[in-house]
Tab-separated table of C-alpha atoms and ligand atoms in Angstrom:
chain	number	residue	atom	x	y	z
C	1	MET	CA	-0.055	-26.809	99.695
C	2	THR	CA	-2.647	-28.427	97.469
C	3	GLU	CA	-2.371	-28.530	93.744
C	4	SER	CA	-5.151	-25.999	93.478
C	5	GLY	CA	-3.449	-23.740	96.068
C	6	LYS	CA	-0.308	-23.798	94.024
C	7	PHE	CA	-2.230	-22.927	90.992
C	8	HIS	CA	-3.914	-20.129	92.879
C	9	LEU	CA	-0.633	-18.738	94.063
C	10	THR	CA	0.815	-18.820	90.576
C	11	ARG	CA	-2.202	-17.059	89.222
C	12	ARG	CA	-2.053	-14.357	91.865
C	13	HIS	CA	1.636	-13.971	91.265
C	14	PHE	CA	0.940	-13.645	87.591
C	15	ALA	CA	-1.726	-10.998	88.300
C	16	TRP	CA	0.765	-8.911	90.339
C	17	THR	CA	3.366	-9.164	87.629
C	18	ALA	CA	0.840	-8.106	85.010
C	19	LEU	CA	-0.246	-5.208	87.194
C	20	GLY	CA	3.383	-4.131	87.621
C	21	LEU	CA	4.071	-4.295	83.942
C	22	GLY	CA	0.830	-2.469	83.189
C	23	ALA	CA	1.677	0.320	85.624
C	24	THR	CA	5.172	0.707	84.154
C	25	ALA	CA	3.750	0.871	80.644
C	26	ALA	CA	1.072	3.360	81.744
C	27	ALA	CA	3.694	5.562	83.395
C	28	GLY	CA	5.756	5.425	80.217
C	29	LEU	CA	2.738	6.260	78.112
C	30	GLY	CA	1.760	9.043	80.496
C	31	ALA	CA	5.183	10.598	80.238
C	32	ARG	CA	5.101	10.299	76.483
C	33	THR	CA	1.646	11.870	76.306
C	34	GLU	CA	2.748	14.696	78.595
C	35	TRP	CA	5.865	15.210	76.517
C	36	ALA	CA	3.782	15.198	73.324
C	37	ARG	CA	1.368	17.740	74.786
C	38	ASP	CA	4.231	20.006	75.759
C	39	HIS	CA	5.735	19.653	72.324
C	40	LYS	CA	2.382	20.571	70.770
C	41	ARG	CA	2.079	23.620	73.014
C	42	ARG	CA	5.490	24.872	71.952
C	43	LEU	CA	4.731	24.220	68.298
C	44	TYR	CA	1.425	26.011	68.549
C	45	ASP	CA	3.089	29.394	69.040
C	46	ALA	CA	5.047	28.915	65.861
C	47	ALA	CA	1.985	27.950	63.857
C	48	VAL	CA	0.054	31.102	64.690
C	49	GLN	CA	2.702	33.602	63.582
C	50	PRO	CA	0.808	36.522	62.071
C	51	GLY	CA	3.408	37.067	59.337
C	52	VAL	CA	2.425	33.875	57.566
C	53	THR	CA	-1.273	33.412	58.272
C	54	GLY	CA	-4.493	34.988	56.940
C	55	PRO	CA	-3.726	37.215	53.959
C	56	ASN	CA	-0.062	36.212	54.306
C	57	SER	CA	-0.725	32.496	54.020
C	58	LEU	CA	0.079	30.295	51.065
C	59	GLN	CA	-3.582	29.690	50.331
C	60	ALA	CA	-4.229	33.462	50.165
C	61	HIS	CA	-1.262	34.064	47.852
C	62	ALA	CA	-2.333	31.144	45.660
C	63	ALA	CA	-5.925	32.347	45.567
C	64	ALA	CA	-4.771	35.768	44.350
C	65	LYS	CA	-3.658	33.925	41.192
C	66	SER	CA	-6.839	31.800	40.995
C	67	ARG	CA	-4.913	28.838	42.306
C	68	LEU	CA	-5.182	26.436	45.211
C	69	TYR	CA	-2.367	25.488	47.554
C	70	GLY	CA	-2.686	22.303	49.546
C	71	ALA	CA	-0.982	19.441	51.345
C	72	ALA	CA	-1.217	15.774	52.129
C	73	VAL	CA	-2.377	15.235	55.699
C	74	VAL	CA	-2.726	12.448	58.238
C	75	PRO	CA	-6.402	12.687	59.274
C	76	GLU	CA	-5.752	11.076	62.697
C	77	LEU	CA	-3.586	14.064	63.571
C	78	LEU	CA	-6.280	16.646	62.813
C	79	ASP	CA	-8.187	17.928	65.823
C	80	VAL	CA	-11.614	17.905	64.224
C	81	VAL	CA	-13.500	18.287	67.507
C	82	GLY	CA	-11.385	21.308	68.491
C	83	VAL	CA	-12.108	22.944	65.152
C	84	ALA	CA	-15.829	22.138	65.372
C	85	LYS	CA	-16.037	23.713	68.824
C	86	GLY	CA	-13.983	26.713	67.806
C	87	HIS	CA	-11.280	25.923	70.383
C	88	SER	CA	-7.689	26.852	69.798
C	89	THR	CA	-6.092	23.708	68.641
C	90	ASP	CA	-2.709	22.034	68.191
C	91	ALA	CA	0.005	23.299	65.884
C	92	TYR	CA	-0.424	20.683	63.181
C	93	THR	CA	-4.153	21.301	62.882
C	94	HIS	CA	-3.609	25.021	63.027
C	95	LEU	CA	-0.982	24.994	60.330
C	96	VAL	CA	-3.111	22.902	57.989
C	97	ALA	CA	-6.109	25.134	58.675
C	98	ALA	CA	-4.136	28.321	58.079
C	99	GLN	CA	-2.120	27.432	55.001
C	100	THR	CA	-4.131	25.108	52.790
C	101	GLY	CA	-7.126	25.425	50.515
C	102	ILE	CA	-7.143	21.787	49.435
C	103	LEU	CA	-6.259	18.571	51.273
C	104	VAL	CA	-5.470	15.002	50.385
C	105	ALA	CA	-5.096	12.014	52.696
C	106	GLU	CA	-1.514	10.772	52.662
C	107	ASN	CA	-2.650	7.162	53.111
C	108	ALA	CA	-6.198	7.039	54.477
C	109	MET	CA	-8.024	6.619	51.160
C	110	LYS	CA	-5.815	3.863	49.825
C	111	TRP	CA	-7.113	0.297	49.514
C	112	ALA	CA	-5.056	-1.019	52.433
C	113	ALA	CA	-6.391	1.694	54.732
C	114	LEU	CA	-10.034	1.367	53.706
C	115	ARG	CA	-10.314	-2.397	53.497
C	116	PRO	CA	-9.098	-4.360	56.515
C	117	THR	CA	-10.904	-7.404	55.088
C	118	ALA	CA	-12.467	-8.143	51.718
C	119	ASP	CA	-15.947	-7.446	53.070
C	120	ILE	CA	-15.377	-4.415	55.292
C	121	PHE	CA	-14.921	-0.796	54.254
C	122	ASP	CA	-13.674	1.406	57.081
C	123	PHE	CA	-14.342	5.099	56.375
C	124	THR	CA	-13.453	6.419	59.833
C	125	GLN	CA	-10.477	8.504	58.694
C	126	VAL	CA	-12.213	9.576	55.496
C	127	ASP	CA	-15.093	10.933	57.564
C	128	ARG	CA	-12.623	12.821	59.724
C	129	LEU	CA	-10.952	14.439	56.766
C	130	LEU	CA	-14.223	15.352	55.042
C	131	ARG	CA	-15.620	16.819	58.247
C	132	PHE	CA	-12.499	18.864	58.873
C	133	ALA	CA	-12.530	20.146	55.301
C	134	SER	CA	-16.209	21.024	55.339
C	135	LEU	CA	-15.905	22.859	58.675
C	136	LEU	CA	-13.152	25.024	57.207
C	137	GLY	CA	-14.382	25.272	53.624
C	138	LYS	CA	-11.490	23.373	52.123
C	139	ARG	CA	-11.498	21.182	49.044
C	140	VAL	CA	-10.470	17.531	49.190
C	141	ARG	CA	-8.644	15.389	46.657
C	142	GLY	CA	-9.196	11.652	46.569
C	143	HIS	CA	-6.037	9.509	46.457
C	144	ASN	CA	-6.433	6.939	45.027
C	145	LEU	CA	-8.779	4.374	43.470
C	146	CYS	CA	-6.437	2.090	41.554
C	147	TRP	CA	-2.721	1.589	42.270
C	148	TYR	CA	-0.290	-1.294	42.280
C	149	GLU	CA	0.841	-0.450	45.826
C	150	ALA	CA	-0.983	-0.230	49.174
C	151	LEU	CA	-3.155	-3.222	48.381
C	152	PRO	CA	-4.321	-5.102	51.481
C	153	GLY	CA	-2.826	-8.494	52.319
C	154	TRP	CA	-6.043	-10.357	51.494
C	155	PHE	CA	-5.941	-8.969	47.961
C	156	TYR	CA	-3.294	-11.416	46.838
C	157	SER	CA	-5.137	-14.528	47.987
C	158	LYS	CA	-8.649	-13.439	47.042
C	159	VAL	CA	-8.337	-11.597	43.761
C	160	ASN	CA	-7.870	-13.577	40.540
C	161	LYS	CA	-8.429	-13.202	36.815
C	162	ASP	CA	-12.081	-14.212	37.167
C	163	ASN	CA	-13.087	-11.689	39.814
C	164	ALA	CA	-10.581	-8.803	39.459
C	165	ARG	CA	-12.784	-6.687	37.175
C	166	GLN	CA	-15.730	-7.017	39.505
C	167	ILE	CA	-13.684	-6.293	42.622
C	168	LEU	CA	-12.166	-3.152	41.047
C	169	LEU	CA	-15.624	-1.959	39.964
C	170	GLU	CA	-17.139	-2.580	43.378
C	171	HIS	CA	-14.295	-0.779	45.131
C	172	ILE	CA	-14.585	2.304	42.957
C	173	ARG	CA	-18.385	2.361	43.183
C	174	MET	CA	-18.286	2.032	46.951
C	175	VAL	CA	-15.489	4.523	47.697
C	176	ALA	CA	-16.193	7.214	45.095
C	177	GLY	CA	-19.920	6.716	45.771
C	178	TYR	CA	-19.426	7.207	49.515
C	179	THR	CA	-17.650	10.514	49.010
C	180	ARG	CA	-19.757	11.551	46.017
C	181	GLY	CA	-20.072	15.321	45.582
C	182	GLN	CA	-17.372	16.053	48.188
C	183	ILE	CA	-14.230	15.412	46.201
C	184	HIS	CA	-12.583	18.057	44.038
C	185	SER	CA	-10.588	15.522	42.047
C	186	TRP	CA	-9.888	11.806	42.244
C	187	ASP	CA	-6.572	10.184	41.405
C	188	VAL	CA	-8.421	7.420	39.601
C	189	VAL	CA	-5.350	5.579	38.390
C	190	ASN	CA	-1.976	6.055	40.059
C	191	GLU	CA	1.364	5.158	38.462
C	192	ALA	CA	0.265	2.956	35.557
C	193	ILE	CA	3.220	3.729	33.284
C	194	GLU	CA	6.702	2.266	33.688
C	195	PRO	CA	8.501	1.961	30.350
C	196	ALA	CA	11.356	0.043	32.035
C	197	HIS	CA	9.003	-2.924	32.454
C	198	GLY	CA	9.045	-3.458	28.679
C	199	LEU	CA	5.300	-3.982	28.193
C	200	PRO	CA	3.366	-2.544	25.228
C	201	ASP	CA	2.533	1.188	25.568
C	202	GLY	CA	4.996	1.489	28.428
C	203	LEU	CA	2.486	0.044	30.878
C	204	ARG	CA	3.586	-1.005	34.320
C	205	ARG	CA	3.466	-4.687	35.214
C	206	SER	CA	0.982	-4.123	38.050
C	207	PRO	CA	-1.455	-6.610	39.590
C	208	TRP	CA	-4.256	-4.805	37.736
C	209	PHE	CA	-2.483	-5.184	34.419
C	210	GLU	CA	-1.783	-8.859	35.091
C	211	LEU	CA	-5.318	-9.647	36.238
C	212	ILE	CA	-7.429	-7.503	33.915
C	213	GLY	CA	-5.126	-6.422	31.083
C	214	PRO	CA	-4.536	-2.913	29.739
C	215	ASP	CA	-8.257	-2.077	29.786
C	216	TYR	CA	-8.238	-1.690	33.558
C	217	ILE	CA	-7.359	1.998	33.151
C	218	GLU	CA	-10.375	2.828	31.023
C	219	LEU	CA	-12.602	0.703	33.241
C	220	ALA	CA	-11.483	2.604	36.332
C	221	PHE	CA	-12.119	6.018	34.811
C	222	ARG	CA	-15.550	5.110	33.451
C	223	THR	CA	-16.611	3.626	36.768
C	224	ALA	CA	-15.364	6.634	38.728
C	225	ALA	CA	-17.294	9.012	36.437
C	226	GLU	CA	-20.512	7.109	37.146
C	227	ALA	CA	-19.880	6.991	40.897
C	228	ASP	CA	-19.045	10.703	41.263
C	229	PRO	CA	-19.916	12.762	38.191
C	230	GLN	CA	-18.701	16.013	39.802
C	231	ALA	CA	-15.135	14.977	40.615
C	232	LYS	CA	-12.325	15.855	38.208
C	233	LEU	CA	-10.828	12.554	37.190
C	234	THR	CA	-7.061	12.514	37.275
C	235	TYR	CA	-4.247	10.307	36.033
C	236	ASN	CA	-1.391	10.652	38.545
C	237	ASP	CA	2.246	9.591	38.107
C	238	TYR	CA	5.840	10.316	39.107
C	239	GLY	CA	9.303	10.272	37.552
C	240	PHE	CA	8.611	12.272	34.402
C	241	GLU	CA	9.543	15.754	35.554
C	242	THR	CA	13.196	16.084	34.573
C	243	GLY	CA	15.369	15.909	31.455
C	244	ARG	CA	16.606	12.377	32.246
C	245	PRO	CA	16.055	9.984	29.336
C	246	ALA	CA	13.840	7.771	31.519
C	247	ASP	CA	11.660	10.767	32.438
C	248	THR	CA	11.427	11.833	28.817
C	249	GLU	CA	10.328	8.335	27.812
C	250	LYS	CA	7.693	8.325	30.524
C	251	ARG	CA	6.308	11.667	29.357
C	252	VAL	CA	5.951	10.261	25.840
C	253	GLN	CA	4.060	7.219	27.119
C	254	ILE	CA	1.812	9.237	29.435
C	255	LEU	CA	0.877	11.565	26.561
C	256	ALA	CA	0.129	8.548	24.373
C	257	LEU	CA	-2.060	7.069	27.114
C	258	LEU	CA	-3.986	10.344	27.467
C	259	LYS	CA	-4.498	10.502	23.693
C	260	ARG	CA	-5.840	6.938	23.585
C	261	LEU	CA	-8.221	7.649	26.472
C	262	LYS	CA	-9.453	10.899	24.914
C	263	ALA	CA	-9.908	9.251	21.503
C	264	ARG	CA	-12.138	6.610	23.128
C	265	GLY	CA	-14.212	9.219	24.927
C	266	VAL	CA	-13.021	8.120	28.373
C	267	PRO	CA	-13.863	10.723	31.042
C	268	ILE	CA	-10.567	12.258	32.214
C	269	HIS	CA	-9.936	15.848	33.242
C	270	ALA	CA	-6.442	16.224	34.621
C	271	VAL	CA	-2.935	14.869	34.970
C	272	GLY	CA	-1.192	14.810	38.350
C	273	ILE	CA	2.547	15.426	38.330
C	274	GLN	CA	3.606	14.033	41.693
C	275	SER	CA	6.830	16.071	41.798
C	276	HIS	CA	8.889	14.041	44.252
C	277	LEU	CA	12.079	15.791	43.238
C	278	GLU	CA	15.754	15.788	44.122
C	279	ALA	CA	17.587	19.073	44.480
C	280	ALA	CA	20.867	17.493	43.330
C	281	GLY	CA	19.248	15.549	40.503
C	282	ASP	CA	18.492	16.455	36.894
C	283	GLN	CA	16.564	19.668	36.545
C	284	PRO	CA	13.038	19.896	35.176
C	285	GLY	CA	12.934	22.118	32.101
C	286	ALA	CA	11.680	22.521	28.550
C	287	GLY	CA	10.532	18.896	28.295
C	288	LEU	CA	8.121	19.305	31.190
C	289	GLN	CA	6.952	22.650	29.890
C	290	SER	CA	6.010	21.243	26.503
C	291	PHE	CA	4.372	18.242	28.209
C	292	ILE	CA	2.112	20.596	30.186
C	293	ARG	CA	1.256	22.479	26.987
C	294	ASP	CA	0.468	19.249	25.124
C	295	VAL	CA	-1.807	18.250	27.986
C	296	ALA	CA	-3.470	21.677	27.812
C	297	SER	CA	-4.109	21.250	24.111
C	298	MET	CA	-6.073	18.110	24.947
C	299	GLY	CA	-8.302	20.214	27.193
C	300	LEU	CA	-6.865	18.783	30.404
C	301	GLU	CA	-5.574	20.462	33.548
C	302	VAL	CA	-2.342	19.674	35.352
C	303	TYR	CA	-2.035	19.413	39.123
C	304	VAL	CA	1.210	19.323	41.083
C	305	THR	CA	-0.017	16.653	43.471
C	306	GLU	CA	2.783	15.557	45.846
C	307	MET	CA	5.661	17.994	45.789
C	308	ASP	CA	8.669	17.501	48.033
C	309	VAL	CA	12.362	18.012	47.405
C	310	SER	CA	14.884	15.505	48.694
C	311	CYS	CA	18.371	16.561	49.779
C	312	LYS	CA	19.797	13.287	48.468
C	313	GLY	CA	23.234	13.957	46.985
C	314	LEU	CA	23.465	17.537	48.316
C	315	GLU	CA	26.622	18.670	50.039
C	316	GLY	CA	27.081	21.397	52.624
C	317	THR	CA	25.594	22.387	55.956
C	318	PRO	CA	21.861	21.984	56.618
C	319	ALA	CA	21.457	25.760	56.180
C	320	GLU	CA	23.216	25.670	52.814
C	321	GLN	CA	21.085	22.746	51.721
C	322	GLU	CA	17.941	24.539	52.828
C	323	ALA	CA	18.855	27.429	50.517
C	324	VAL	CA	19.472	25.091	47.573
C	325	ILE	CA	16.141	23.351	48.183
C	326	ALA	CA	14.329	26.685	48.333
C	327	GLN	CA	15.900	27.759	45.054
C	328	PHE	CA	14.884	24.437	43.514
C	329	TYR	CA	11.292	25.058	44.647
C	330	ARG	CA	11.383	28.500	43.086
C	331	ASN	CA	12.736	27.290	39.739
C	332	TYR	CA	10.279	24.427	39.537
C	333	LEU	CA	7.273	26.522	40.478
C	334	ASP	CA	8.277	29.329	38.108
C	335	LEU	CA	8.311	26.714	35.337
C	336	VAL	CA	4.941	25.095	36.097
C	337	LEU	CA	3.064	28.184	37.289
C	338	ALA	CA	3.872	29.968	34.033
C	339	GLU	CA	1.224	27.651	32.562
C	340	PRO	CA	-2.377	28.746	33.019
C	341	ASN	CA	-3.722	25.186	33.111
C	342	VAL	CA	-1.906	24.402	36.393
C	343	PRO	CA	-4.400	25.582	39.034
C	344	ILE	CA	-3.249	23.458	41.984
C	345	VAL	CA	-0.026	22.792	43.887
C	346	LEU	CA	0.099	20.376	46.811
C	347	ASN	CA	2.976	19.363	49.035
C	348	TRP	CA	3.303	15.784	50.271
C	349	GLY	CA	3.116	16.764	53.946
C	350	VAL	CA	3.533	20.010	55.869
C	351	SER	CA	6.489	19.814	58.215
C	352	ASN	CA	10.021	18.419	58.089
C	353	ALA	CA	9.691	17.025	61.618
C	354	GLY	CA	10.960	13.506	62.190
C	355	SER	CA	9.187	10.377	61.200
C	356	TRP	CA	7.884	9.638	64.700
C	357	LEU	CA	5.473	12.487	64.093
C	358	LYS	CA	4.597	11.071	60.686
C	359	TYR	CA	5.096	14.412	58.983
C	360	SER	CA	7.148	13.534	55.920
C	361	TRP	CA	7.534	10.143	54.313
C	362	LEU	CA	11.051	11.103	53.181
C	363	THR	CA	12.270	11.252	56.766
C	364	ASP	CA	11.087	7.663	57.048
C	365	THR	CA	12.552	6.231	53.901
C	366	TRP	CA	15.603	6.281	51.689
C	367	ASP	CA	17.990	8.816	53.110
C	368	ARG	CA	17.278	8.295	56.764
C	369	ARG	CA	16.435	4.643	56.767
C	370	ASP	CA	19.366	3.531	58.906
C	371	LEU	CA	20.123	4.861	62.321
C	372	TRP	CA	23.476	6.278	61.260
C	373	THR	CA	22.167	8.595	58.540
C	374	ARG	CA	19.287	9.603	60.802
C	375	PHE	CA	21.756	11.266	63.132
C	376	GLN	CA	23.884	12.891	60.469
C	377	GLU	CA	22.656	16.452	60.399
C	378	SER	CA	23.987	16.974	56.896
C	379	ARG	CA	21.783	14.111	55.644
C	380	ARG	CA	18.636	15.449	57.262
C	381	GLN	CA	15.716	15.740	54.952
C	382	GLN	CA	14.052	19.139	54.743
C	383	PRO	CA	11.719	18.554	51.809
C	384	LEU	CA	8.712	20.653	52.888
C	385	LEU	CA	7.746	24.218	53.707
C	386	PHE	CA	7.792	24.143	57.511
C	387	ASP	CA	10.659	23.136	59.777
C	388	ASP	CA	10.674	20.832	62.798
C	389	ASN	CA	9.187	23.580	64.955
C	390	PHE	CA	6.571	24.490	62.376
C	391	ASN	CA	8.273	27.724	61.425
C	392	PRO	CA	8.380	28.520	57.703
C	393	SER	CA	11.475	27.177	56.010
C	394	GLN	CA	13.131	29.023	53.149
C	395	ALA	CA	11.107	26.873	50.788
C	396	PHE	CA	7.923	28.468	52.183
C	397	TRP	CA	9.076	31.932	51.078
C	398	ALA	CA	10.158	30.536	47.722
C	399	MET	CA	6.722	28.984	47.165
C	400	ARG	CA	4.929	32.154	48.195
C	401	ALA	CA	7.111	34.328	45.962
C	402	ALA	CA	6.498	31.935	43.081
C	403	PHE	CA	2.736	32.311	43.492
C	404	ASP	CA	3.186	36.089	43.540
C	405	ALA	CA	5.246	36.028	40.351
C	406	ALA	CA	2.933	33.597	38.520
C	407	ARG	CA	0.361	34.574	35.962
C	408	PRO	CA	-3.185	33.725	36.991
C	409	ALA	CA	-4.577	30.299	36.232
C	410	THR	CA	-7.407	30.058	33.767
C	411	SER	CA	-9.751	28.355	36.202
C	412	ILE	CA	-9.708	26.416	39.400
C	413	ASN	CA	-12.306	24.165	37.878
C	414	ALA	CA	-14.358	23.925	41.053
O	501	XIL	C1	3.446	7.236	50.440
O	501	XIL	C2	3.163	7.699	51.858
O	501	XIL	O1	3.618	9.024	52.017
O	501	XIL	C3	3.835	6.791	52.868
O	501	XIL	O2	3.425	7.141	54.185
O	501	XIL	C4	3.455	5.351	52.577
O	501	XIL	O3	4.180	4.496	53.444
O	501	XIL	C5	3.775	4.990	51.142
O	501	XIL	O4	3.098	5.892	50.280
O	501	XIL	N1	3.455	8.303	45.484
O	501	XIL	C6	2.136	8.272	45.900
O	501	XIL	C7	1.851	8.326	47.356
O	501	XIL	O5	1.226	8.316	45.066
O	501	XIL	O6	0.675	7.627	47.670
O	501	XIL	C8	3.008	7.803	48.173
O	501	XIL	O7	2.701	7.997	49.544
O	501	XIL	C9	4.282	8.499	47.782
O	501	XIL	C10	4.589	8.236	46.333
């Protein structure tokens, strides 16, 4: 056989192998797709239960108290075409459509998602979310314009002290400008306070602080106001809900930040309390209540932006833990919904289903990070209002009852 023949044979052999591998992969994918479709079909029945939709839904019960209920969603999972054509759609889409009045993208509006390279803005998923929301008359929150996390890889090699201001300005102008007029509220700055870092005013040692200095916060708010004058501009943070000393310290520093911004005439309209809470942790109480009232006295609203309740540290069977989590929801919501300047509550996701479905970040992180805890039923996370099969969990009923018991909000501030 000639050299070229040999080569030919090898190439053909390679082609057959590739074909074989391809076919195996396709069969695997096919089975997975079929399995996923079947799973969706089964879930769909749960999502259309009449007892919890329409006038019985969370959004209807919230609206009765001039409030909005919403959730963080993964836009890729929403069947926008199905909704546009009026087809019956999958369970996830159906649940989001039925229960929420306001949506936020779990990740799709973050820097890393929007900016694959320094020069490209990719709004594909943003378009999806906005279209879905406008088809169904839902509001949309923007999350977020300036954060120390979720920065794209190129950020660290490209951004320096000379260009950081400009790059932040351009980003906010482009993103808030693109969605102008369609966003209820923007988380303009996310998580800027961390007293444990020991910087003046309790500021977090974030890339923005290092590159621009403390003024980056004011700069971001002023730029966002120019780019989208209709959006409510929000400062969003976590870890200041409970009576822990660290939480108390963070509340003090957030209030001081808000006062400085207001004194300088910076456009800001609301504070987001993320509310990633732990059922076995310290309880939120009087400290949070007086924080909300102090914020109200500054003329600002408060949004519960990312609520979920971790089972970390809880003992007992999954059913017992579910009851504790539901009671925690009820206590927390009774506390915050007693305040008339809290018009919005959002959950950080909709269903407790496992991380392969991308439904709750908690199932993907701390408590279930390693394989072992993943399979321990008693360590299962059930932080949200719908279970693995999209049936309401006890927390759903707790949330709905809390809306019923609440006094009406002053305004939704549309
Ligand atoms: C989380 C997402 O849920 C995860 O999918 C992602 O891997 C990391 O970010 N505070 C915030 C949110 O403001 O943006 C975070 O979302 C959760 C904590």
